[in-house]
Amino acid sequence: MDARVPARLLWRDWKGGELSLLVAALIIAVSTVAAIAIFVDRLQQALVVESSAFLAADRVVRGSRPVPQEWEDRARERGLDTARTLTFSSMVFGPERSQLVSVKAVTPGYPLRGSLAVADAPFMPGRDTDRLPEAGEVWLDGRLLPALDVALGGVVEVGNAAFDVTAVVTREPDRGGSFFDLGPRLLMRYADVEATGVVQPGSRLSYALLLRGSDGALEAWRDEIGDDLNPHFEWVDIRTGSDAIGRALARGESFLLLGGLLAVILSGVAVALAAHRYSQRQHDPVAVLKTLGMTPREIQNTYLGSLLLLGTLATTVGLLLGWGLQGLGLIVFADLVPVYLPAPGWRPFLVGGITGFICLLAFALPPLLRLRDVSPLRVIRRDLAPNDASMALAYASGLIGSLVLLVWYADSLVLAGWLILGTFGTVAVLMILAHLLLRTGRIIGMQAGNSWRIALSALQRRRRENSVQIVVFGIAIMLLLILYLLRTALLDEWRNQIPADAPNHFVMNIAPDEVEPITDMLASEASGSDAFYPMMRGRIVAVNGEPTRDAEGDERSRLGRERNLSWTWDLPAGNRIVEGEWWEPDETEALISLGADYARDIGLAVGDRLEFDIVDRRVEARIASLRSVDWDSMRPNFFILATPSMMADLPATWLTSFRLEADEKQFLTRLLRRFPTVTVIEIDEVMAQVQRIVARVTLAVEVVLSLVVMAGALVLIASIQSSMDERMREFGLLRALGAGRRRILGALVIEFAALGLFAGVLAAVGAEVTVWILQEQIFQLPGRLHPGLWLGGPLIGVLLIGTIGTISTFKVVRTPPAIVLRETG
Amino acid sequence: MLVARDLEKTVKTAAGPLQILAGVNLEIKRGESVALVGASGSGKTTLLGLLAGLDEPTGGRILLDDHDLTAMDEEARARMRGRLVGFVFQNFQLLASLDALENVMLPMELRGDRDAAAKARELLERVGLGSRLDHQPRQLSGGEQQRVAIARAFAANPAVLFADEPTGNLDRATGERIADLLFELNREFGTTLILVTHDPALARRCDRALTIDAGHLLPEPAASAAAGG
Ligand SMILES: Nc1ncnc2c1ncn2[C@@H]1O[C@H](COP(=O)(O)OP(=O)(O)OP(=O)(O)O)[C@@H](O)[C@H]1O
Ligand SMILES: [Mg+2]
């Protein structure tokens, strides 16, 4: 066979517009997927950098004893970068005054992620530095300078050693929002600790080994160390390291993943529909070609070759377009969330390309391969279609293709399996419902007017095709609704999490007589100040009469660790009782309420009797309730709450929070001058970091949503197009028989609006159920109903399908019937 | 040239098996022109499809140029069609996306003919469409489309030409001109012609006529009588 024949056939089909829908579907499939992949890649790079900074490393091993040197050696052998930190509390002496500080000693290389920032004077904006204090030097937290009454260049003493103060440290990446490490910071060299002589057995020490490297090497190292980590060490990654960020990240990633999956499915459906239509329209030409002597194999190779050629073209264009699209997304949403993202790597392009070809092979190839089996007898007997076996092959390959893509994307057989099962289950249910709906349509149509009768009988006549179409429309609208609802839920969640005016500073250790003057000072000079909470440090020493420490005084578990306690009559906002009961006002029994996660962690339950050591006094109390605590709220939260009567005669200090803008930080100097014993914790840097991350994830969510909307619109168009030939013929005939344009147009509008209505109803039901499940199962958000959806879904269906459908078929009305009939034969 | 032995065709229908053809025996010599006639639904088109190798019989054998079509798979039959067979159909069956010239070039290109374009142009001149080379089928009238189809059928210089009611969709005058063209070219190329028709005049122009009645081939004298009467 002459190779020019297939080339000419392809070229002619291309020029005749036969291929445009298929090519458009492929291009959009590749470009959406590539755009999402490129975007997610860039975002992930940014997030890795940003969020790892919270740990100052990729992973951390933390414990109360030194991490064995051998572990560090093995990490280095694996090519991991390492650094060590040691954190402990100690007194620091200035020339006149002294202060309890939190010392952090670090080895060269720290921090492995993120950076330190320093300033030359307290409460001045810091600048990034890659240096560390030299041997014999320390860097101090800004508030220590007024507290110790030293200036840069001065000398302070820690234990037996004296150090030069050479810088003010304004940011430390792994400072976090932790309440366990409260004192003002003193940063020094790890090697200098020995000389101070302050590290004694029994001191409260926190050792950490910081690790940086590829995920593979990190996990391999962890596997090698294995159970030796327990019980003395803790393995920390960013997800366990910071609640707020970890959750935002995990949800954001789930969403992007889901968005990518939906884009793939939608694009796949669009490609399949387009390919199906193209194949259908090729049956007659193929039959003719076969009578002219083209063998089945030649037919197969012709279409395979054409498809590969088109695939390569569409993929190339799609990748370029995808790259442009994600760039456009960044520009469009730039006002919403101004962020910088690093340049993409090569991987997303590969992902997009492979997706294109899998789409091609799984969705476009099978309908075209069926052409191989078209009987040449079709030239004399039109009704002959390829047999069902090749049809089954087409479905099977589509199914396998989606599964491969989904598993590859989700990297999880389970998730992919559920998604496929869910989709097909939904399709089955929807098919039945669609049938029922169409039947109802007929009954209503009995007493209907003219256009209505045409429309409803058209709906009836193509009942099978129409149920398929309703399901396709329904699924497309449903997926879009799902994504939209999830996006809205996530964005709401994130916005609530860190309101723009959230407090970003905490003051602790406020003596009872300082509460009033500080309230006044905050009221006049700061904004958004919160209530005052009483606070006390305490330790659980016995559970149900059994001591939590053994004879040597070694901590048996986290149970005996010192904790912050607070007390109140009212359940704090953002807390919810999950077990037991909150106490009545004026309760006289000593009762406590624990954070539910905390209680589960250390193995305590409602009814347990605890004995506390609070400022060397023994207090007994019964656990009355467990609370879920919203740790993301950035407000003061406590693991342990007690009845005020139980704490009545204990010497409490108070805690409050307030907000300072970046240019108001001088206020801290005035505050600390006047109240030198209070402790100020600045979390503005941390919050800014969280906000940056959330902004990035938000951006991602918006971009992905708009890309998936595009894929969805394509499915709608492809689906309407694929039913066009049939409709053209019918309405052409009706017009030839004397039906007026307006009546035909009316019928078309009604028919598509009805399809849209049915699809919208099904979509609303499906979306409601799915979103509920997804929220509860994957996003860990409380599920809730969306009444707006019940109106919105059908409305969207009617408007969308009605409009796209009518516009696409407008040709039927405008073209003279003779031409319609001639072209559709 | 073309021999059929005990040809049978049964199809499955919703109401059970339906025998369309039974015990058909015939022999057609090289260069002969034969009309297949009979009432509507008698099985003419079915027989034509079998003889041309477009379909497989459920019983019996077909020999085309001494090759046993019934022993071949579709792959081999297709090659056979490309080499030996040409078609003219009632509904023309031109490829809508190709213009007249390309439609005629197609069979030659499929067998790898180098100067397909020149030959195709010549044939189209021959059927009187020299000025319509670059017209698409939908820009041509039915008669013009059938002339393109005839040009295409002869383009590959087939040994056997099958025509199923080639004038069935055309008015009388146009039909006659098409028939003239068909027989003229047939003579010129020395092609064996098998033609299904309802038109007695057309049937009479063939060397002989075979009559099918409810799936059975009638003996020839009766057939001639039927064709004549
Ligand atoms: N695949 C099939 N399934 C069921 N019935 C068939 C099939 N093919 C042919 N028939 C039936 O076989 C009979 C013969 O059909 P065929 O097309 O050969 O008739 P014909 O002689 O060409 O008629 P006409 O002159 O109307 O074209 C018809 O009754 C037809 O309905
Ligand atoms: Mg017939």
PDB file of C-alpha atoms in Angstrom, chain A residues 97-100 143-149 184 507-511 514 518 521 668-680:
ATOM      1  CA  ARG A  97      20.765  41.125  86.338  1.00  0.00           C
ATOM      2  CA  SER A  98      20.079  37.540  85.583  1.00  0.00           C
ATOM      3  CA  GLN A  99      17.380  35.776  83.601  1.00  0.00           C
ATOM      4  CA  LEU A 100      16.180  32.240  82.907  1.00  0.00           C
ATOM      5  CA  ARG A 143      14.117  40.923  74.739  1.00  0.00           C
ATOM      6  CA  LEU A 144      17.133  39.597  76.680  1.00  0.00           C
ATOM      7  CA  LEU A 145      19.114  42.751  76.054  1.00  0.00           C
ATOM      8  CA  PRO A 146      16.823  44.978  78.141  1.00  0.00           C
ATOM      9  CA  ALA A 147      16.214  42.150  80.613  1.00  0.00           C
ATOM     10  CA  LEU A 148      19.916  41.539  81.251  1.00  0.00           C
ATOM     11  CA  ASP A 149      20.819  45.140  80.640  1.00  0.00           C
ATOM     12  CA  PRO A 184      14.009  33.820  75.527  1.00  0.00           C
ATOM     13  CA  VAL A 507       2.700  37.433  77.150  1.00  0.00           C
ATOM     14  CA  MET A 508       3.160  34.947  79.943  1.00  0.00           C
ATOM     15  CA  ASN A 509       4.309  34.984  83.552  1.00  0.00           C
ATOM     16  CA  ILE A 510       2.118  37.946  84.334  1.00  0.00           C
ATOM     17  CA  ALA A 511       1.868  38.371  88.105  1.00  0.00           C
ATOM     18  CA  GLU A 514       0.355  43.148  86.768  1.00  0.00           C
ATOM     19  CA  ILE A 518      -0.832  45.363  81.302  1.00  0.00           C
ATOM     20  CA  MET A 521      -1.133  49.223  78.256  1.00  0.00           C
ATOM     21  CA  LEU A 668       7.837  45.150  73.276  1.00  0.00           C
ATOM     22  CA  THR A 669      10.804  47.134  74.565  1.00  0.00           C
ATOM     23  CA  ARG A 670       8.504  49.448  76.528  1.00  0.00           C
ATOM     24  CA  LEU A 671       6.503  46.504  77.847  1.00  0.00           C
ATOM     25  CA  LEU A 672       9.580  44.593  78.990  1.00  0.00           C
ATOM     26  CA  ARG A 673      11.178  47.688  80.536  1.00  0.00           C
ATOM     27  CA  ARG A 674       8.098  48.213  82.650  1.00  0.00           C
ATOM     28  CA  PHE A 675       7.441  44.546  83.440  1.00  0.00           C
ATOM     29  CA  PRO A 676      10.832  42.851  83.267  1.00  0.00           C
ATOM     30  CA  THR A 677       9.590  39.526  84.654  1.00  0.00           C
ATOM     31  CA  VAL A 678       6.974  38.774  82.023  1.00  0.00           C
ATOM     32  CA  THR A 679       7.804  36.546  79.064  1.00  0.00           C
ATOM     33  CA  VAL A 680       6.893  37.620  75.557  1.00  0.00           C
TER      34      VAL A 680
END
